[in-house]
Short mmCIF file of C-alpha atoms and ligand atoms in Angstrom, two decimals:
data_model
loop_
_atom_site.label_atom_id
_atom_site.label_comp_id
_atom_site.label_asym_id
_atom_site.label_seq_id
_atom_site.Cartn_x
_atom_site.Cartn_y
_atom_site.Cartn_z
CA UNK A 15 50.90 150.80 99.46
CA UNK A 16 52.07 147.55 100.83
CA UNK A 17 50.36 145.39 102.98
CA UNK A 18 52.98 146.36 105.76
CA UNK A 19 55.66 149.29 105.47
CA UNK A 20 58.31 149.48 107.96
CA UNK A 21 60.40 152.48 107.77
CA UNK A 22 63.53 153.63 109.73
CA UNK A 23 62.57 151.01 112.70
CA UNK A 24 65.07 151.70 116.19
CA UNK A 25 64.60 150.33 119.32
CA UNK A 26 67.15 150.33 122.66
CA UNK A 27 66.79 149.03 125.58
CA UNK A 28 68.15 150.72 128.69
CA UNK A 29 69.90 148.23 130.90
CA UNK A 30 72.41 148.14 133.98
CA UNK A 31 75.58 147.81 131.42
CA UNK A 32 74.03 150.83 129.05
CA UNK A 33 72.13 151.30 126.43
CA UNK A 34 71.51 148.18 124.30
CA UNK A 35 70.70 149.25 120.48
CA UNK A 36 69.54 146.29 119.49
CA UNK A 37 67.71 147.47 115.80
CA UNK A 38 69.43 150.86 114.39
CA UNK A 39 67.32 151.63 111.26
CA UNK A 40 65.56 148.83 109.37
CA UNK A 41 63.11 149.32 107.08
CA UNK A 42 60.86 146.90 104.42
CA UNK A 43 57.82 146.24 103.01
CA UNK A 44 56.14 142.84 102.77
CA UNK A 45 52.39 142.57 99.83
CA UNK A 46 50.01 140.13 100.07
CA UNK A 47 51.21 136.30 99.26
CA UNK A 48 54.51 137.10 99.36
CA UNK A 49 57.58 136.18 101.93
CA UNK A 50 60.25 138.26 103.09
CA UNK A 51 62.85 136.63 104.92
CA UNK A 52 65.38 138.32 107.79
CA UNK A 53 68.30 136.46 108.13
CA UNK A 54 71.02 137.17 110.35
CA UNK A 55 73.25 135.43 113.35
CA UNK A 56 72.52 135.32 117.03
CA UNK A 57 71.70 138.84 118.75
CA UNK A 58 71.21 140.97 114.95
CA UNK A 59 67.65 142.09 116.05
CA UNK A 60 65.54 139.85 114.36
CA UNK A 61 63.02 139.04 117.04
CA UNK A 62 63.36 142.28 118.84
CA UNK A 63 62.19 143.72 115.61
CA UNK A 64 59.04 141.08 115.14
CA UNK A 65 58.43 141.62 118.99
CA UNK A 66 58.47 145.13 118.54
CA UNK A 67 55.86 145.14 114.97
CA UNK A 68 53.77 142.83 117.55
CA UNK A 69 54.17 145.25 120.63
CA UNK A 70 55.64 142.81 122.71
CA UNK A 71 58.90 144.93 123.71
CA UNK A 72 57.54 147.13 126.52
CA UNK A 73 60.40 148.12 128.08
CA UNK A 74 62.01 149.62 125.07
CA UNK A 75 62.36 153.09 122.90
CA UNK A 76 61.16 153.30 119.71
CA UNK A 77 61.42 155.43 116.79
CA UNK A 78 60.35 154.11 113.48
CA UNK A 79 56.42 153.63 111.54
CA UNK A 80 55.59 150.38 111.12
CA UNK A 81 51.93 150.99 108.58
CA UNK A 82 50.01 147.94 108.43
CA UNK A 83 47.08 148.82 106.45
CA UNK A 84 47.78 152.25 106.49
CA UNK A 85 47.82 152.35 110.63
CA UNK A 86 50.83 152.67 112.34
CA UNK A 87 51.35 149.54 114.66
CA UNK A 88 53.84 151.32 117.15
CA UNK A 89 51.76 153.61 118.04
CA UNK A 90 48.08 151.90 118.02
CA UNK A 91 46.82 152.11 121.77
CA UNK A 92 46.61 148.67 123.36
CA UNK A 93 42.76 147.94 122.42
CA UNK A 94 43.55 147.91 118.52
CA UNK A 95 46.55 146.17 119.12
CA UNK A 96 44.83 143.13 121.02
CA UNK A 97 42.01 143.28 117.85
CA UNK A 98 45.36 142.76 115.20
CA UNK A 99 46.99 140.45 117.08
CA UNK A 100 45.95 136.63 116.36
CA UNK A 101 43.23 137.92 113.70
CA UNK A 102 45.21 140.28 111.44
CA UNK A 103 48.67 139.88 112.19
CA UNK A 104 49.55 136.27 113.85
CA UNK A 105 53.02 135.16 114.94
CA UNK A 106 54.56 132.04 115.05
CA UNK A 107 57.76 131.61 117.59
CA UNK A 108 60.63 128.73 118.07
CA UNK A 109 59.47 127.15 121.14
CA UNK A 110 55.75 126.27 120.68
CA UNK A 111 55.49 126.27 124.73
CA UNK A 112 56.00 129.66 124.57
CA UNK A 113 52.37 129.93 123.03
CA UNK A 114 50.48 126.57 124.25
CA UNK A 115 49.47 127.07 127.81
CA UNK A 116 50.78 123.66 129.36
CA UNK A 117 47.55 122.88 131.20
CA UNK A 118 45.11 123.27 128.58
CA UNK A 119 44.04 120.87 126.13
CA UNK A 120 45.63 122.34 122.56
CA UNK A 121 42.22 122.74 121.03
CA UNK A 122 40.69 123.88 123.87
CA UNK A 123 43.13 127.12 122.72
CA UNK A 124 42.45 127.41 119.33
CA UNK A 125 38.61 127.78 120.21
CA UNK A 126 39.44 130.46 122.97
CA UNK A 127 41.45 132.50 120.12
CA UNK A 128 38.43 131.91 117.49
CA UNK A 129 36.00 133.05 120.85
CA UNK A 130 37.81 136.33 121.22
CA UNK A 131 38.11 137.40 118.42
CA UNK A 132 34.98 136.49 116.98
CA UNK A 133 32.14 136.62 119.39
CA UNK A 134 29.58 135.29 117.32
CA UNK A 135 31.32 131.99 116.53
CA UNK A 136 29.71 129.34 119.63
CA UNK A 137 31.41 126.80 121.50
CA UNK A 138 30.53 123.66 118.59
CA UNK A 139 31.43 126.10 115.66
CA UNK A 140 34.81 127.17 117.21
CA UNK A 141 35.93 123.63 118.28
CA UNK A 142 34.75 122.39 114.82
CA UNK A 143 37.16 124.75 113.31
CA UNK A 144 40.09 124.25 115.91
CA UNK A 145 39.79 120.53 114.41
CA UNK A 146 39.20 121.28 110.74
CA UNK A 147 42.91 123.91 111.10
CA UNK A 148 44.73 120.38 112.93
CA UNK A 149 43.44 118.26 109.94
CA UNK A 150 44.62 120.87 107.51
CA UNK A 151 48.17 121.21 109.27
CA UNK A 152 48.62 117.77 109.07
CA UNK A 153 47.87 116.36 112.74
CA UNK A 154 46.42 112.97 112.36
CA UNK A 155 43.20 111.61 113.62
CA UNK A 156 42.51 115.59 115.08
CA UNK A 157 39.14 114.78 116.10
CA UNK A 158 40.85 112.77 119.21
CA UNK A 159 44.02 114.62 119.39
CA UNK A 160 41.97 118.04 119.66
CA UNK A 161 41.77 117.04 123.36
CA UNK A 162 45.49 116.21 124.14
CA UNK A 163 47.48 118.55 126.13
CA UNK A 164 50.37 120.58 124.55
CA UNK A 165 52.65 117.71 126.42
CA UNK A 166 51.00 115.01 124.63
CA UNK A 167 51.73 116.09 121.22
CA UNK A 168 55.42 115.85 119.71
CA UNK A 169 57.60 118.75 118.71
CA UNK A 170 56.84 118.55 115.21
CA UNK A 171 53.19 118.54 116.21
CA UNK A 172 53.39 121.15 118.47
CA UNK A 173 54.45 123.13 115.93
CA UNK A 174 52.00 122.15 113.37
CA UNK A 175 49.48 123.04 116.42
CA UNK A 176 51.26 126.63 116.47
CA UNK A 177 50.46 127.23 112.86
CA UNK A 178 47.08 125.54 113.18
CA UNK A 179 46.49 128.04 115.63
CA UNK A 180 48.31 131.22 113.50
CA UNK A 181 46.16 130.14 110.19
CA UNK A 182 42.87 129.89 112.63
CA UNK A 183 41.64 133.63 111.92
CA UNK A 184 42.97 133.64 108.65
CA UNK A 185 45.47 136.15 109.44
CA UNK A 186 46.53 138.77 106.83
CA UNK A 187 50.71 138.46 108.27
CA UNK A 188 51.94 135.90 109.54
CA UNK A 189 55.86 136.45 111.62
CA UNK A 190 57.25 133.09 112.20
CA UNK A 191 60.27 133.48 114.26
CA UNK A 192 62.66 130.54 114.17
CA UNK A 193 59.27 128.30 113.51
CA UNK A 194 61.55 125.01 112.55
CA UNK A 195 65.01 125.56 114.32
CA UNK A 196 64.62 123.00 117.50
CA UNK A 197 63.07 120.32 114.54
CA UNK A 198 65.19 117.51 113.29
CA UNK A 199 65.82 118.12 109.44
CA UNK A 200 63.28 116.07 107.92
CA UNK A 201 60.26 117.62 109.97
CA UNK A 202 61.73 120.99 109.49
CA UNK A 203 61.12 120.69 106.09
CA UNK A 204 58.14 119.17 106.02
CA UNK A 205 56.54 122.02 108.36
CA UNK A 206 58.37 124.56 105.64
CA UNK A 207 56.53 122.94 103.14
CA UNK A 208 53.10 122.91 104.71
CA UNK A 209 53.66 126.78 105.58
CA UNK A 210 54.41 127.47 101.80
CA UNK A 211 51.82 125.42 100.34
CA UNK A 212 49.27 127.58 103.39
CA UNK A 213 50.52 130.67 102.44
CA UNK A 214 49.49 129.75 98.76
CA UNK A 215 46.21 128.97 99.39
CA UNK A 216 45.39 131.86 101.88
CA UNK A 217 47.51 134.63 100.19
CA UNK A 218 49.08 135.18 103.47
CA UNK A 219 52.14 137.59 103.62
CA UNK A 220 54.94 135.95 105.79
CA UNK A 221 58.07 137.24 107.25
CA UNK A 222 60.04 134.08 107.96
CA UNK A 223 63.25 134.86 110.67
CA UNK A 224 66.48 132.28 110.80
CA UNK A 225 69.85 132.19 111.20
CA UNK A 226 70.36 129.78 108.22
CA UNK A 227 70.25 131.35 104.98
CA UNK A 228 69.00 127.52 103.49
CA UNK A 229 66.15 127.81 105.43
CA UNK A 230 64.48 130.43 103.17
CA UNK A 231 66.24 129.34 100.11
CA UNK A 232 63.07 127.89 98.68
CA UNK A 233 60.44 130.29 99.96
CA UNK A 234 61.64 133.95 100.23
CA UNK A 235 60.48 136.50 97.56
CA UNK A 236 62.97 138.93 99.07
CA UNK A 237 65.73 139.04 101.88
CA UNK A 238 66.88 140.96 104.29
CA UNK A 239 70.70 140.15 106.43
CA UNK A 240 70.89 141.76 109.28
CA UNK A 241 74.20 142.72 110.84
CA UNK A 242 74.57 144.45 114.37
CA UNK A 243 71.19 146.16 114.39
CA UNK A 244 70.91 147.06 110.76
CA UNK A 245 70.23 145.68 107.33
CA UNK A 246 73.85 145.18 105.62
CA UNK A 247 72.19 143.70 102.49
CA UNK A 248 68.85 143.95 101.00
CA UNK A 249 67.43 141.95 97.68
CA UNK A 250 65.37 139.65 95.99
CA UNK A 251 66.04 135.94 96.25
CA UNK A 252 68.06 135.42 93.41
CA UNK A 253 70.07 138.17 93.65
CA UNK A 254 71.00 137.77 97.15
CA UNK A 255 72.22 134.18 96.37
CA UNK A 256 73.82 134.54 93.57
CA UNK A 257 74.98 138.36 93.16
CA UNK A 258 75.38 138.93 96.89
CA UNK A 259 77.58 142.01 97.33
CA UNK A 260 78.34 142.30 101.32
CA UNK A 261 80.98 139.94 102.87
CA UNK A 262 78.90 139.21 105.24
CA UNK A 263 76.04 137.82 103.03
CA UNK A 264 78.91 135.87 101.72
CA UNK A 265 80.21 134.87 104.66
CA UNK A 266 76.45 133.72 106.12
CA UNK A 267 75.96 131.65 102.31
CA UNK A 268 79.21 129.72 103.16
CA UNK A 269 77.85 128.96 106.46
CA UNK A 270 75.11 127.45 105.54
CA UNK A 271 75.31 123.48 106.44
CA UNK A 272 73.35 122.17 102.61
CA UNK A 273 76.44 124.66 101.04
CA UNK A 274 79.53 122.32 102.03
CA UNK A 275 77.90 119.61 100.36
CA UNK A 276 78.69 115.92 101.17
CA UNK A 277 82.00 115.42 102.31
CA UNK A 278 82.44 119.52 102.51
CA UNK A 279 83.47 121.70 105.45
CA UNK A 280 81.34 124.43 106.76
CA UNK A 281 82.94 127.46 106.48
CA UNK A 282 81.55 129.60 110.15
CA UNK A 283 82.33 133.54 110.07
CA UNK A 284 85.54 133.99 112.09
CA UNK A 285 84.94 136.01 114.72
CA UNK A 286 82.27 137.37 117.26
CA UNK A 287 78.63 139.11 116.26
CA UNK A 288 79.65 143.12 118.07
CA UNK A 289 78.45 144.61 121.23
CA UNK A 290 75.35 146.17 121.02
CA UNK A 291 76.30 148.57 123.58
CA UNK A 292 79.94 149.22 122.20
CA UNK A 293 79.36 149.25 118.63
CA UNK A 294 82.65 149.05 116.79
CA UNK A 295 83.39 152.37 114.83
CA UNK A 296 82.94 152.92 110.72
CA UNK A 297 81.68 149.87 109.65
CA UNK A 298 80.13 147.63 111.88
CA UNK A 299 81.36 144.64 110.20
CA UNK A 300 84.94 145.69 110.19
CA UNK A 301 86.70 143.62 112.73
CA UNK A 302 85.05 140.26 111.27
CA UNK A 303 85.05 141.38 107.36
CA UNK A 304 88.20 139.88 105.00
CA UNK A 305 87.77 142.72 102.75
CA UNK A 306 88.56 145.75 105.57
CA UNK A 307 89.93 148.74 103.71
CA UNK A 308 90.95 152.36 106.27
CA UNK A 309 87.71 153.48 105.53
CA UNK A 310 85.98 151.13 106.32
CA UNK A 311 87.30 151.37 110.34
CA UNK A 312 85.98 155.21 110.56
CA UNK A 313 83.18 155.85 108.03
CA UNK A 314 79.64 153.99 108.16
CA UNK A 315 78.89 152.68 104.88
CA UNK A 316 75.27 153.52 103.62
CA UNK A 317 72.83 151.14 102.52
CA UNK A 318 72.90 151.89 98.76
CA UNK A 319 71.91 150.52 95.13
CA UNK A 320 74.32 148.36 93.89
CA UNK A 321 74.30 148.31 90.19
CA UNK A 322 73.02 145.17 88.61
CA UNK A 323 69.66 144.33 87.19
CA UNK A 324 67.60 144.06 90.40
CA UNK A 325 66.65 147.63 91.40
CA UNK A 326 65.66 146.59 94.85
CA UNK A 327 69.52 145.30 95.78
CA UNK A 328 70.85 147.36 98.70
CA UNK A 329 74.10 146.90 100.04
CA UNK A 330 75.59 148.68 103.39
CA UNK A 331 79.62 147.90 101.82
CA UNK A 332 82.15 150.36 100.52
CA UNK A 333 83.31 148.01 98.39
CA UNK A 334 82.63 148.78 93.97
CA UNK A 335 79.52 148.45 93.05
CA UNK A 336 79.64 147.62 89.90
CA UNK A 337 80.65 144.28 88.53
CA UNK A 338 83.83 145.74 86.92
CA UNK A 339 84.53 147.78 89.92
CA UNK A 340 84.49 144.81 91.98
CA UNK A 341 86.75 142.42 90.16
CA UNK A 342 89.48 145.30 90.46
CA UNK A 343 89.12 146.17 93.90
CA UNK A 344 89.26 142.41 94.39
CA UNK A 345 92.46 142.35 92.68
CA UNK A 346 94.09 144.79 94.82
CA UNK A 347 93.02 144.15 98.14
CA UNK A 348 93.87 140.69 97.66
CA UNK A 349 97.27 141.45 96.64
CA UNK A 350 97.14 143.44 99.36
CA UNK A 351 96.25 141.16 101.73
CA UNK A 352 98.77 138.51 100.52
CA UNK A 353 101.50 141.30 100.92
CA UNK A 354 100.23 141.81 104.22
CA UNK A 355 99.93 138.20 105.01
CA UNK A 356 96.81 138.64 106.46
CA UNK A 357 95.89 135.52 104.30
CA UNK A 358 96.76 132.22 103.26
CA UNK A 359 95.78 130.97 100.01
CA UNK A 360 92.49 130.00 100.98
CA UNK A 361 91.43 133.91 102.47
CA UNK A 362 92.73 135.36 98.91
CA UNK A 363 90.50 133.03 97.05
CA UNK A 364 87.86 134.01 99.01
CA UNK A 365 88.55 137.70 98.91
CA UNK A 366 88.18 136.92 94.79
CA UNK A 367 84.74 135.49 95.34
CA UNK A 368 82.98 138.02 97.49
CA UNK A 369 84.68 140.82 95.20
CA UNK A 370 83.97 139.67 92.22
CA UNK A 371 80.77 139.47 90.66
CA UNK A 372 79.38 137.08 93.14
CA UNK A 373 77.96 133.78 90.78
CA UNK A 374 80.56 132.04 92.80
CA UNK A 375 79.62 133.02 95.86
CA UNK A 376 76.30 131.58 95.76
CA UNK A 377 74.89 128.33 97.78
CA UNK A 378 76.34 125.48 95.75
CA UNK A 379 73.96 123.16 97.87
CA UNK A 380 71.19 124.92 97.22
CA UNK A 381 71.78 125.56 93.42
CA UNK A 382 69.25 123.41 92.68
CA UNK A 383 66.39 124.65 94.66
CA UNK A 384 67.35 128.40 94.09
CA UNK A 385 67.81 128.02 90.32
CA UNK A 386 65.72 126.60 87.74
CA UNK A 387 62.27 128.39 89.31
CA UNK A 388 62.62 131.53 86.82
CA UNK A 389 63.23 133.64 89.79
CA UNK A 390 60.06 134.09 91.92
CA UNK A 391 56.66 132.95 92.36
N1 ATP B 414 64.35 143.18 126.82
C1 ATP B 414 65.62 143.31 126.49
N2 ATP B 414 66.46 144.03 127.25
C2 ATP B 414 67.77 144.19 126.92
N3 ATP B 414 68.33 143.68 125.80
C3 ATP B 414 67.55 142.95 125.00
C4 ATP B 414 66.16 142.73 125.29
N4 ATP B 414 65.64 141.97 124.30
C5 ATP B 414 66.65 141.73 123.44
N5 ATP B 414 67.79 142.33 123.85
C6 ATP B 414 69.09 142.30 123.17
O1 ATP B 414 68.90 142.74 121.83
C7 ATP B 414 69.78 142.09 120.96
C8 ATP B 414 69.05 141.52 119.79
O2 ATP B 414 68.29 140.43 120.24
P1 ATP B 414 67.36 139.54 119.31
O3 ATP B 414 66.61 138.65 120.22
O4 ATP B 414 66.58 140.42 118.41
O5 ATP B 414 68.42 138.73 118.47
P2 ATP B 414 68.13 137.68 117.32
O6 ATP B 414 68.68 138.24 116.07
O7 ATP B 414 66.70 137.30 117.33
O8 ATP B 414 69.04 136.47 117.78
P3 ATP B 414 68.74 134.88 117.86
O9 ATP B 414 69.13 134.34 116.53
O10 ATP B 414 69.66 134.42 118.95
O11 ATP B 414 67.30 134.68 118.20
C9 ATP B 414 70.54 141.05 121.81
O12 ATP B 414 71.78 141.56 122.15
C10 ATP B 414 69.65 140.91 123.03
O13 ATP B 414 70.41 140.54 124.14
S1 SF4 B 415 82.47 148.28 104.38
FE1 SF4 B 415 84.52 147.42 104.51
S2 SF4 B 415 84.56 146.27 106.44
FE2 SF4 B 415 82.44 146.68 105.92
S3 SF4 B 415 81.76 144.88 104.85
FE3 SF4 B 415 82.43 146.33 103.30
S4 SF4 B 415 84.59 145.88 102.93
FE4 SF4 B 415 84.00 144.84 104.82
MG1 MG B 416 65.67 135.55 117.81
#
């Protein structure tokens, strides 16, 4: 059994305008020392589903098991849940202010989370730890800076404080939501670094959340794109760069600002992410996806193997699933399209490289860093 197990997760929200179904059946399982990344644009779910692992999404319905250990998080009663939090589970979230109180000094925190959760631990022990975990995350001089206020520190180091503080109790999961997207590029990847090299040494599982498939080019084991609510692909790394099979994994690769290369354009999905209250019919992709066929308007495509050598690659797409399959439906909806003029040149080459067997799909930016690593840690 995995470390955590996730299975058919839902949760709504019931608002003014209706009912908001903001995660419609995810499910995944993240081991020990291993990172799964969730990937998906603005308003997919992604935090609603990290807020809702954490039981920080009150207000909503659930349905779903979420076993960590065994235990099912959404339903644990509040007492368990406040002994997980911080010590077992820990998360980390974009804005660091969000988690440092404003008026107390940041180590000053770190000791208070070491305090609850471990009674034993005194006053000297927890603040010697606070500043052994700002050392180890980088902070320089930490002795002095343990008594700075959150305001005193820099973004960068307010994040670094934020992990300082995640890593404190040694935490078996770690969530980081968006934990380097307000961070210029060069800090961003020195943070993504330090978080790697971290989860190394402590064996920490990590689910690592973005928008930006580069992000987690480097780092994830496996990955999961989320569309509307739901998982339209699911695979490991390589796979998912390389022999993506949903247009919209294509479509979120070409996005990605390293992929255009110098001198390149970024390619942004056309289109709008769906209501969540007025989910489109069939395929929830369909109005945005290059590759619409009838069926796709009316009937849901199920996430399903796609043929290939990675048995864990799930795709939510009726397009072929095999390699061969693909190339030919390529053909035809291409010529299709053309016929149609739904697309210039440049939409029927793409339609090619989504339908086809994907190689040239993947992030030519990140070719480098994907590549060459003998797929996986
Ligand atoms: N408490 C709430 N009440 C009503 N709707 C909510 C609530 N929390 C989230 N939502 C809605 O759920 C949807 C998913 O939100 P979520 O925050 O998970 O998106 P996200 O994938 O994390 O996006 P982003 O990349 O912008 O952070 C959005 O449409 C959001 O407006
Ligand atoms: S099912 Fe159809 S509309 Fe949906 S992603 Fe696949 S080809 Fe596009
Ligand atoms: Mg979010």
């Amino acid at each position: 059994m995995s470390l955590l197990e996730v299975t058919g997760l839902q949760v709504s929200f019931n608002t003014a305008d209706g009912v908001v179904r903001a995660v419609r059946g995810v499910s995944f399982a993240v081991d020990r020392g291993r990172t799964l990344g969730i990937v998906g644009e603005s308003g997919s779910g992604k935090s609603v589903t990290a807020q809702t692992l954490m039981r920080l999404t009150p207000d909503a319905t659930i349905r779903g098991t979420a076993l960590f250990e065994g235990a099912d998080l959404l339903t644990a009663d509040g007492r368990a849940m406040r002994a997980i939090r911080g010590a077992e589970i820990a998360m980390i979230f974009q804005d660091p202010l969000s988690s440092l109180h404003p008026l107390y000094k940041v180590g000053w925190q770190i000791e208070e989370m070491i305090r609850a959760h471990e009674p034993a631990a005194g006053r000297a022990q927890a603040r010697k730890r606070a500043i052994e975990m700002l050392g180890l995350v980088g902070i320089p001089q930490p002795a002095s800076r343990v008594d700075d206020y959150p305001h005193q520190f820099s973004g960068g180091m307010r994040q670094r404080a934020m992990i300082a503080m995640a890593l404190a109790l040694n935490p078996k999961l770690i969530i980081a939501d968006e934990p380097t997207t307000a961070l210029d590029a060069t800090v961003q990847a020195q943070i993504l670094d330090l978080m790697r090299r971290l989860q190394g040494e402590f064996d920490t599982a990590l689910i690592m959340i973005t928008h930006d498939l580069g992000v987690i080019a480097d780092m994830a084991d496996e990955v999961l794109v989320m569309y509307g609510g739901k998982p339209a692909e699911r695979a490991g790394r390589r796979t998912l760069y390389y022999r993506h099979h949903h247009p919209y994994t294509k479509g979120l690769l070409e996005s990605v600002p390293s992929a255009a290369g110098e001198g390149g354009r970024l390619k942004p999905i056309p289109g709008q992410p769906p209501s969540l209250i007025n989910l489109p019919t069939g395929c929830v992709f369909h109005p945005r996806c290059p590759y619409v066929m009838d069926r796709c308007r009316t009937d849901e495509p199920p996430l399903d193997p796609v043929a290939g050598d990675d048995p864990a690659h799930l795709s939510a797409c009726w397009l072929p699933r095999t390699a061969a399959g693909r190339g030919e439906e390529a053909e035809r909806i291409r010529a299709a399209a053309v016929a149609e003029g739904r697309f210039g040149a440049q939409g029927a080459a793409g339609a090619e490289g989504a339908a086809g067997d994907g190689r040239d799909g993947g992030p030519p930016g990140r070719a480098g860093g994907a590549s060459g690593d003998g797929g996986g840690r």
